[in-house]
Coordinates of C-alpha atoms in Angstrom, one line a residue:
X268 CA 140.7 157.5 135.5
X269 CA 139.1 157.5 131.6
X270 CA 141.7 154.5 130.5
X271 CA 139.9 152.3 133.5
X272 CA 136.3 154.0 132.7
X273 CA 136.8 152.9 129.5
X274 CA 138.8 149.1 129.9
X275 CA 135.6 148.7 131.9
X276 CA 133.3 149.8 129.4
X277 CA 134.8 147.5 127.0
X278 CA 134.9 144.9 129.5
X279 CA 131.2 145.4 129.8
X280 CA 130.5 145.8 125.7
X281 CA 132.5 142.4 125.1
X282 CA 130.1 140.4 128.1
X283 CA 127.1 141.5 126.3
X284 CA 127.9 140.3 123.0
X285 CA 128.8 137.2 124.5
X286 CA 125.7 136.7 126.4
X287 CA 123.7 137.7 123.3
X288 CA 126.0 135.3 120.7
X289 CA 124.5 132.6 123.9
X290 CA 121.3 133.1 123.6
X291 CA 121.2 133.5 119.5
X292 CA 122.7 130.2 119.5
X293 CA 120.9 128.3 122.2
X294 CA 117.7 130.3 122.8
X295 CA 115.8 131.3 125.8
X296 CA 115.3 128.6 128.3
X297 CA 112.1 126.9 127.5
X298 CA 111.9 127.9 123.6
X299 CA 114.0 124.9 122.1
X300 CA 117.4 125.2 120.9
X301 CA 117.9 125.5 117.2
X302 CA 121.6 123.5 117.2
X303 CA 120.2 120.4 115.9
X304 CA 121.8 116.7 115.4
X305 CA 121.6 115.4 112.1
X306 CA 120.4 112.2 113.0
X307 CA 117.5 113.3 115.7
X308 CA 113.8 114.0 114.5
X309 CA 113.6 117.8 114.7
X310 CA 110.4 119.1 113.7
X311 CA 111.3 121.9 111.4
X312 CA 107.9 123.1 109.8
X313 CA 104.2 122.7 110.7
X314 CA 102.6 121.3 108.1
X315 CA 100.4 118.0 109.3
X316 CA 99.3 117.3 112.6
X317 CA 100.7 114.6 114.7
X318 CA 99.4 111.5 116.0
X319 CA 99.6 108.8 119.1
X320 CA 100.6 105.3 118.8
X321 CA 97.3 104.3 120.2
X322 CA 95.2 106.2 117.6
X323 CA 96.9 104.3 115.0
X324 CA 96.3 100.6 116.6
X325 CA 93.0 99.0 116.3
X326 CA 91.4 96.0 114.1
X327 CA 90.5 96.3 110.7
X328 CA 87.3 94.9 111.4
X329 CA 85.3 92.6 114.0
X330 CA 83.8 89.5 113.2
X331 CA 80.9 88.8 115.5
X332 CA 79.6 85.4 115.8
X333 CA 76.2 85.1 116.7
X334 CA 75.9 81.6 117.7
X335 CA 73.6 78.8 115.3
X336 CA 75.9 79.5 112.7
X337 CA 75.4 83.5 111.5
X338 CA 77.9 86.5 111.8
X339 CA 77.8 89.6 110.9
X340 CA 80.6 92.5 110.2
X341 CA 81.5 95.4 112.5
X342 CA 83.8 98.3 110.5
X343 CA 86.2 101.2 112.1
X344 CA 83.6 103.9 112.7
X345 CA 80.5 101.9 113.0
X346 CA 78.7 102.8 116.3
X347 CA 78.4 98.7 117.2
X348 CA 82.3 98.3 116.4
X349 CA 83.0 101.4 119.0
X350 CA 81.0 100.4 121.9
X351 CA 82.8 96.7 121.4
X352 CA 86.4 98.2 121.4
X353 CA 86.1 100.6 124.1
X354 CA 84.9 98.2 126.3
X355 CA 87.4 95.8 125.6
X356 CA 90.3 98.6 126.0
X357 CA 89.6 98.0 129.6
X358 CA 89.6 94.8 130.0
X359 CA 92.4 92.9 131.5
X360 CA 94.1 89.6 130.2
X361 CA 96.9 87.9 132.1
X362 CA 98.5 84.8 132.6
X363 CA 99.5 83.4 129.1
X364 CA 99.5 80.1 127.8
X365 CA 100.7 79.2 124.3
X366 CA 98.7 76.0 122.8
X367 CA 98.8 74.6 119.0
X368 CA 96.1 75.9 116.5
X369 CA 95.5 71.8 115.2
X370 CA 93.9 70.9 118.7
X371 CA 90.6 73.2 117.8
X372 CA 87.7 72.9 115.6
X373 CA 87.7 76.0 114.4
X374 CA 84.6 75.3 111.9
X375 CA 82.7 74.4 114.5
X376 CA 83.5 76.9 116.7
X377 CA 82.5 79.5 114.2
X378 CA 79.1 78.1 113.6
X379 CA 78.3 77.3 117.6
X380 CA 80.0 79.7 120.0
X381 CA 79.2 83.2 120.4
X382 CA 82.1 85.3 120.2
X383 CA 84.3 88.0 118.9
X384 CA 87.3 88.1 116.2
X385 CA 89.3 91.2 116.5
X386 CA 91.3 90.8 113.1
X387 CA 94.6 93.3 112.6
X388 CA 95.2 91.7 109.3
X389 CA 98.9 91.7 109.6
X390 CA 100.9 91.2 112.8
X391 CA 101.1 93.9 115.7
X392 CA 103.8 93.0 117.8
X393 CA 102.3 92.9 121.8
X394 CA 104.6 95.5 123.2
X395 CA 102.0 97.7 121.3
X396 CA 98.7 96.1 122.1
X397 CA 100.0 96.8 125.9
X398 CA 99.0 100.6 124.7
X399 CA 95.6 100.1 123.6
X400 CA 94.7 96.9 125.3
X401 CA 95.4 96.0 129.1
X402 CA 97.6 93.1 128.6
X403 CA 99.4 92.1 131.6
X404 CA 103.5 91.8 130.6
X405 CA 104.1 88.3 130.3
X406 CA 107.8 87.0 129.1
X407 CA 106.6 84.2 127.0
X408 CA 103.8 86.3 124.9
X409 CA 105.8 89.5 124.8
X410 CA 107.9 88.9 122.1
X411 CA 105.0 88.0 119.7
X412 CA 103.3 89.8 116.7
X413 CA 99.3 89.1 116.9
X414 CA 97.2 89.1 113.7
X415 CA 93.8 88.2 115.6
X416 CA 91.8 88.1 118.7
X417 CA 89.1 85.7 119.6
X418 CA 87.1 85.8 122.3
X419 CA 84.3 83.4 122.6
X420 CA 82.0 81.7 125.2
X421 CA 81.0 77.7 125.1
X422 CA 77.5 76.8 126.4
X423 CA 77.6 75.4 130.0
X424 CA 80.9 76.7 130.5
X425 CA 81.1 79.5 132.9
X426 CA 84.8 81.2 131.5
X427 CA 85.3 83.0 128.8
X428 CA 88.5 82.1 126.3
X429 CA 90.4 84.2 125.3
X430 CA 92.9 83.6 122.2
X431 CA 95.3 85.7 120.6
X432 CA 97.0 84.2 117.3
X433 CA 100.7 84.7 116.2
X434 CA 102.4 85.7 113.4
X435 CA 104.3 82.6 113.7
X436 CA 103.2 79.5 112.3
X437 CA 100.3 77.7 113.9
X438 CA 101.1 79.2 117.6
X439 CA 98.1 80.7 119.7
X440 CA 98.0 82.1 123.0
X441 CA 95.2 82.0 125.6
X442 CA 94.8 84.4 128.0
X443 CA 94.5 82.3 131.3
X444 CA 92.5 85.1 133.3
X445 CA 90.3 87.6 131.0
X446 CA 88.1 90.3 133.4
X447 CA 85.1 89.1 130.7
X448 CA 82.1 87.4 131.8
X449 CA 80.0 85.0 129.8
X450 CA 77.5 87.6 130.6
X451 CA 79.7 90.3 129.1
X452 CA 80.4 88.7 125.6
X453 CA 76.7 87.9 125.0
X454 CA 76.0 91.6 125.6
X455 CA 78.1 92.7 123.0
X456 CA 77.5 89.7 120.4
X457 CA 73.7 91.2 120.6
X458 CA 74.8 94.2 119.1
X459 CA 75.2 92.2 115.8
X460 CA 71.5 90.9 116.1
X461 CA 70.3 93.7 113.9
X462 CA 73.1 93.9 111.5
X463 CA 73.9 93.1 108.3
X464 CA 74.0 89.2 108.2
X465 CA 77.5 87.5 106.4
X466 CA 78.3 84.2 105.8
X467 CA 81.3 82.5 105.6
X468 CA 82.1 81.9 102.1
X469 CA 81.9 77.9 101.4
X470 CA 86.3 76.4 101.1
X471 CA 87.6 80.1 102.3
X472 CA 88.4 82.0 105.5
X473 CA 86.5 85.5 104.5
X474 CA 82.7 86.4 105.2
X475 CA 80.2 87.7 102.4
X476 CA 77.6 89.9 103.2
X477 CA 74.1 88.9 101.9
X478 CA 72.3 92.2 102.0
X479 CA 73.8 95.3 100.2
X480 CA 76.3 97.0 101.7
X481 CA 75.9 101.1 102.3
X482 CA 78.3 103.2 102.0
X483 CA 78.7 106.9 101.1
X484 CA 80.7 108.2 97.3
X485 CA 81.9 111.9 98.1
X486 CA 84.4 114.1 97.2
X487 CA 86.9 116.2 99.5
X488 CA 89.1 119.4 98.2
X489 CA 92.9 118.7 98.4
X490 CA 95.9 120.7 99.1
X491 CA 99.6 119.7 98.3
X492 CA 103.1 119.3 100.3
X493 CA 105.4 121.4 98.1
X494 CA 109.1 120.3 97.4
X495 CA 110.5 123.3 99.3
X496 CA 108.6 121.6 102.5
X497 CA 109.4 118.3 102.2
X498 CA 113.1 119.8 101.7
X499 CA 112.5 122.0 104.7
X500 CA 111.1 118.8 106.7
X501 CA 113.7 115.9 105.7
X502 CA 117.5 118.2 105.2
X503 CA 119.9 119.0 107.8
X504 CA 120.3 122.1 105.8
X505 CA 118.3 122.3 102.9
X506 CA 120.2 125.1 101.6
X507 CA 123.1 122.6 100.2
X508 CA 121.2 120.4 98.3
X509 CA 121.2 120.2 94.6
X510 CA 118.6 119.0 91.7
X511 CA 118.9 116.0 89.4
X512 CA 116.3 115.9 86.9
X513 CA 115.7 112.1 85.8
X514 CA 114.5 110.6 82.3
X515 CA 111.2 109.5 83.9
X516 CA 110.6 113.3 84.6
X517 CA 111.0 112.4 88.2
X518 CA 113.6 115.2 90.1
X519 CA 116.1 113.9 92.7
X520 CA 116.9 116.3 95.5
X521 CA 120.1 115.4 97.6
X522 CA 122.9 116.4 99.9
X523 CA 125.2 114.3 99.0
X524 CA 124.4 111.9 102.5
X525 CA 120.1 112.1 102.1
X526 CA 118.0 112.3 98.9
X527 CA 114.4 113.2 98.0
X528 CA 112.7 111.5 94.7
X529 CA 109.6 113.3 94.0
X530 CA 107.5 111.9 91.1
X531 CA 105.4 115.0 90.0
X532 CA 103.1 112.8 88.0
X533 CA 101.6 111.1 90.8
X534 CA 102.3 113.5 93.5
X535 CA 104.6 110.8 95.2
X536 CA 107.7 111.2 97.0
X537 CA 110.3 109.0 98.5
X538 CA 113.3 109.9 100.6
X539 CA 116.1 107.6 101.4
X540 CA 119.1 107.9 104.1
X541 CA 121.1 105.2 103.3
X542 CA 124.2 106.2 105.7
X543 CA 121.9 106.6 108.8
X544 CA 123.6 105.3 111.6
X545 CA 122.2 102.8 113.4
X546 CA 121.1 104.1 117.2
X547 CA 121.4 100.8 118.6
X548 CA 119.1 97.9 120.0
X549 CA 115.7 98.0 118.3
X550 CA 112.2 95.6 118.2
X551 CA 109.7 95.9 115.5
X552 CA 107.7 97.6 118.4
X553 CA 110.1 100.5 118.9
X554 CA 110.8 100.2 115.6
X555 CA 107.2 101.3 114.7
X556 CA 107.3 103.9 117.4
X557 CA 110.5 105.4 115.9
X558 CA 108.5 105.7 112.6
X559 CA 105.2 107.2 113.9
X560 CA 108.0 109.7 115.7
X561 CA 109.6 110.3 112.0
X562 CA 106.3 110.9 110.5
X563 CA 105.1 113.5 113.6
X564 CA 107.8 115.1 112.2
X565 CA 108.1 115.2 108.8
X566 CA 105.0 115.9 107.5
X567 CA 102.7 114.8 109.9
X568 CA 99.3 113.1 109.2
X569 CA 96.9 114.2 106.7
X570 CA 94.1 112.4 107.8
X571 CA 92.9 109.1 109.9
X572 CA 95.8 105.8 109.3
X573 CA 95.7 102.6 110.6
X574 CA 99.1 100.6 111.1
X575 CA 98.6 98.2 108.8
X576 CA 101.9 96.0 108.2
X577 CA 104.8 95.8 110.8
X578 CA 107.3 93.3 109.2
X579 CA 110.9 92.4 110.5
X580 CA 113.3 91.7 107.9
X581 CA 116.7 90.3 109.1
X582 CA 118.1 93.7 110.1
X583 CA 115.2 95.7 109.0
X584 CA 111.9 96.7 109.8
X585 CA 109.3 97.7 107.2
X586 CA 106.1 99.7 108.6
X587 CA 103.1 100.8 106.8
X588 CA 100.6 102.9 107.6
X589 CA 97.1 102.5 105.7
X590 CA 94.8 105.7 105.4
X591 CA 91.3 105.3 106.3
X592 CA 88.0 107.8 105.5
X593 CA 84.9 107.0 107.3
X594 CA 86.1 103.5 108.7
X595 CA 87.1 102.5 105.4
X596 CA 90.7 102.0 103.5
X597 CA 91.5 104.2 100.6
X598 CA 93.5 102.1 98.4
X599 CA 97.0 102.2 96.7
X600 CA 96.9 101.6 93.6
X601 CA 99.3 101.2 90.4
X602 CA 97.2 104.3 88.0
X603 CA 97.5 106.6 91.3
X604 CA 99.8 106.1 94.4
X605 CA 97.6 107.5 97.6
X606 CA 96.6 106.1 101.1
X607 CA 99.7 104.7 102.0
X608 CA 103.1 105.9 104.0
X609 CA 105.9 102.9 103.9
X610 CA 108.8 103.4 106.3
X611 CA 111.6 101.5 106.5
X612 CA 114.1 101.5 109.1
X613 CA 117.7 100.0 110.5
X614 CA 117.9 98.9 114.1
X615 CA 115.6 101.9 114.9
X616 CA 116.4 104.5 112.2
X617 CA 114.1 105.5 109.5
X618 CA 116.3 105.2 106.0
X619 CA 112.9 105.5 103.9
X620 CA 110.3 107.1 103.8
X621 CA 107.3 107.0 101.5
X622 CA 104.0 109.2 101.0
X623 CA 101.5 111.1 98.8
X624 CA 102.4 115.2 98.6
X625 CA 98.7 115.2 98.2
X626 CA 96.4 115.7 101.5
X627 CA 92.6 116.0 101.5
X628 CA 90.8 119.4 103.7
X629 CA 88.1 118.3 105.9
X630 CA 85.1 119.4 104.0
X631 CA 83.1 116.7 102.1
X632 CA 81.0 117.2 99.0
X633 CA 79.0 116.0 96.3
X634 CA 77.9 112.9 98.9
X635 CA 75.8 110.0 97.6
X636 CA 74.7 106.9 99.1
X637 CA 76.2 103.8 97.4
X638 CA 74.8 100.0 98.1
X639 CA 77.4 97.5 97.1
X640 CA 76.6 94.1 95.7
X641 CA 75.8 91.4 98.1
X642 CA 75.0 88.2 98.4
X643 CA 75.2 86.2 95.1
X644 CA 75.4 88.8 92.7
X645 CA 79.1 89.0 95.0
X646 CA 79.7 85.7 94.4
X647 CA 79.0 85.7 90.7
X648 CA 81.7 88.9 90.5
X649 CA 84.1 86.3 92.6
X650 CA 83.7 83.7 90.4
X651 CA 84.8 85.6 87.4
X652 CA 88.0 86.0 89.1
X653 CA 91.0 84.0 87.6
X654 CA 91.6 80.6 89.8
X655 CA 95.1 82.0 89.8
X656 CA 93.5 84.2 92.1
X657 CA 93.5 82.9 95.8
X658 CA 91.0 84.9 97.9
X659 CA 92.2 85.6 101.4
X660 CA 89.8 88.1 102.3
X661 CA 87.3 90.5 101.4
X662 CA 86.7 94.5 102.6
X663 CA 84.9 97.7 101.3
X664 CA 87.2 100.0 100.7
X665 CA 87.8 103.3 98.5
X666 CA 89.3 103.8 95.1
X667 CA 91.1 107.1 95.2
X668 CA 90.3 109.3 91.8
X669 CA 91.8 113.2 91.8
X670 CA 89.1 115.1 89.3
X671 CA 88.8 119.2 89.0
X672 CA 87.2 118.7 92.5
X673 CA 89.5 117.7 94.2
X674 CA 90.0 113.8 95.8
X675 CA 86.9 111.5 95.1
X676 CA 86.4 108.7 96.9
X677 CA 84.9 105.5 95.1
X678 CA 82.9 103.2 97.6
X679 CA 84.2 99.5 95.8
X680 CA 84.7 95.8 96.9
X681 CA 88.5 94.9 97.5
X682 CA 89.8 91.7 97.2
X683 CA 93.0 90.7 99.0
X684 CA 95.0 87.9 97.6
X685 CA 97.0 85.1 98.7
X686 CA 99.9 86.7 97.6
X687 CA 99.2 90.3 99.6
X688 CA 97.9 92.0 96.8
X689 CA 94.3 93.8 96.3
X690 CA 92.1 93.1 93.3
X691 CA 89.6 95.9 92.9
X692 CA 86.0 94.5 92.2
X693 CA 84.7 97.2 89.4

């Protein structure tokens, strides 16, 4: 009777520890199991909060046309530029057709028509307008990247048009039916009435203001990612890795497969996973989903970011993400990388990744009202520009200073170039 009391007391001891080895292992339903895949994006610390693809979609800027030949300038944050996107989010557009750019006259279009020019700067493939926009799936349009929107209304006719401009060469796409009025685009041109008035600079494609432009100087306190989080964040098992100092004074952090270059100068890191499988099929639109994914978590966002650049390479998609404050970019710049994640990824897997350690806390100080050169005291500061230096567009923006402080924020003129760059107007 004891040898079976105790067989079953073992019986029962040996049950529990496998039940309990189950559950260490796999955790309680509901809680998240901690067996991870090396290749899935796990988050493993809290550090940054996440974001939505739609949050991170919208124009740089809106162009308003106010018919008789004046515009003005609508900016992320602006109450005018708000009011205008929300109530084009719910807006439909259907029934594409793609026409050639040479059958307009765009100058005269500009200069007569009342209308609207959403610009993204660089392309947003349409698969991720669909999630801010209400665009209708359409098999011809849906495989396009769209830089710009216009929507515009031409005296004594009673549609609005509705155009959205490729990537691709000289290829634009009208929306056959738009739920817009004539009525409807008037009312939101008439926000612009009041505005600051721009005019199109004279042989170029970019506006200039002709009053000065306000915006606010300020500083902001900053915290910093450490290594040991970033290691925590980005390594199967950070516990392996080993440290490589370089010449530069940069330190290299890798498992052999992964590694993590952090440039403790400029606060800067970059981590590369060069032997990343591929996951399969992928479309610069997933492709920047993948990444927003990858940044959710690892690291998360430290502050407002606008997709900026989604470029397909051959077998490779580059995405960059452009941090704005206030409606405005903060630039990158060569003295002080800041305001910028680049991804890079391989038929839908991230093997780069690109940011600032540094993040800025929510409180501003030491705030100023600035008012930026206008009119032609602008264009004298243009003109002193190299003619090397083709001018593709022009945008306030911030230059990025770290002081005792904290992060100051610089309210300046930036010049984009031909050539993709930005030329800072001191």
């Amino acid at each position: 009777m004891k040898e079976r009391l105790k067989t079953a007391l073992l019986l029962v001891l040996v049950l529990s520890s496998l039940v309990q080895s189950y559950f260490l292992i796999y955790r309680l339903p509901g809680s998240g199991s901690v067996v991870k895949s090396e290749n899935s994006y796990i988050k493993t610390e809290d550090m940054g909060p996440e974001a939505k693809a739609e949050n991170l979609i919208y124009p740089k800027k809106m162009i308003i046309h106010l018919g008789e030949d004046k515009h003005t300038v609508f900016y992320p944050g602006q109450m005018f530029y708000d009011l205008v996107n929300n109530r084009l989010k719910g807006r439909t557009f259907e029934s594409f057709q793609r026409r050639t750019l040479n059958n307009m006259d765009w100058s005269k279009l500009r200069a007569s028509s009342k209308g609207i020019e959403l610009s993204f700067g660089s392309g947003i493939p349409v698969t991720l307008l669909q999630k801010v926009m209400q665009i209708t799936p359409d098999s011809l349009f849906e495989g396009e990247s769209i830089h710009k929107m216009w929507l515009y209304s031409i005296e004594g006719e009673p549609k609005v048009h509705a155009l959205f401009f490729s990537t691709e060469g000289d290829v634009v796409y009208e929306a056959a039916q738009a739920d817009l009025t004539v009525q409807d685009i008037h009312q939101l041109v008439d926000f612009g009435l009041d505005w600051v008035p721009y005019t199109l600079q004279e042989g170029t494609s970019f506006y200039m203001p002709e009053e000065p432009f306000d915006m606010v100087s300020l500083e902001m306190p900053i915290g910093m990612y450490t290594v040991e989080q970033m290691q925590r964040s980005l390594f199967f098992d950070p516990s392996i890795t080993r440290n490589i100092r370089e010449r530069d004074g940069s330190e290299i952090y890798t498992d052999s497969k992964r590694s993590l270059q952090v440039d403790q100068g400029q606060n800067w890191m970059s981590y590369t996973d060069p032997a990343a499988p591929p996951s399969g099929e992928s479309s610069p639109g997933k492709d920047v989903l993948s990444a927003i994914d990858f940044v959710n978590q690892h690291g998360g966002w430290n502050g407002s970011y606008r997709l900026s650049q989604s470029e397909d390479n051959e077998d490779r998609t580059l995405v960059e993400f452009q941090q704005y404050h206030r409606g405005y970019p903060i630039l990158n710049t060569f003295g002080f990388n800041y305001g910028i994640m680049k991804l890079e990824l391989q038929k839908g897997t991230v093997t780069s990744y690109e940011r600032s350690l540094l993040y800025v806390k929510t409180e501003e100080q030491k705030k100023k009202i600035v008012k930026l050169p206008a009119g032609d005291e602008l264009r004298e500061k243009l003109d002193k520009l190299p003619d090397s230096m083709k001018i593709v567009d022009l945008e306030p923006a911030y230059l990025p200073f770290v002081n005792e402080n904290g992060l100051r924020l610089k309210p300046v003129w930036a010049v984009q170039l031909l050539n993709g760059s930005m030329q800072v107007l001191e």
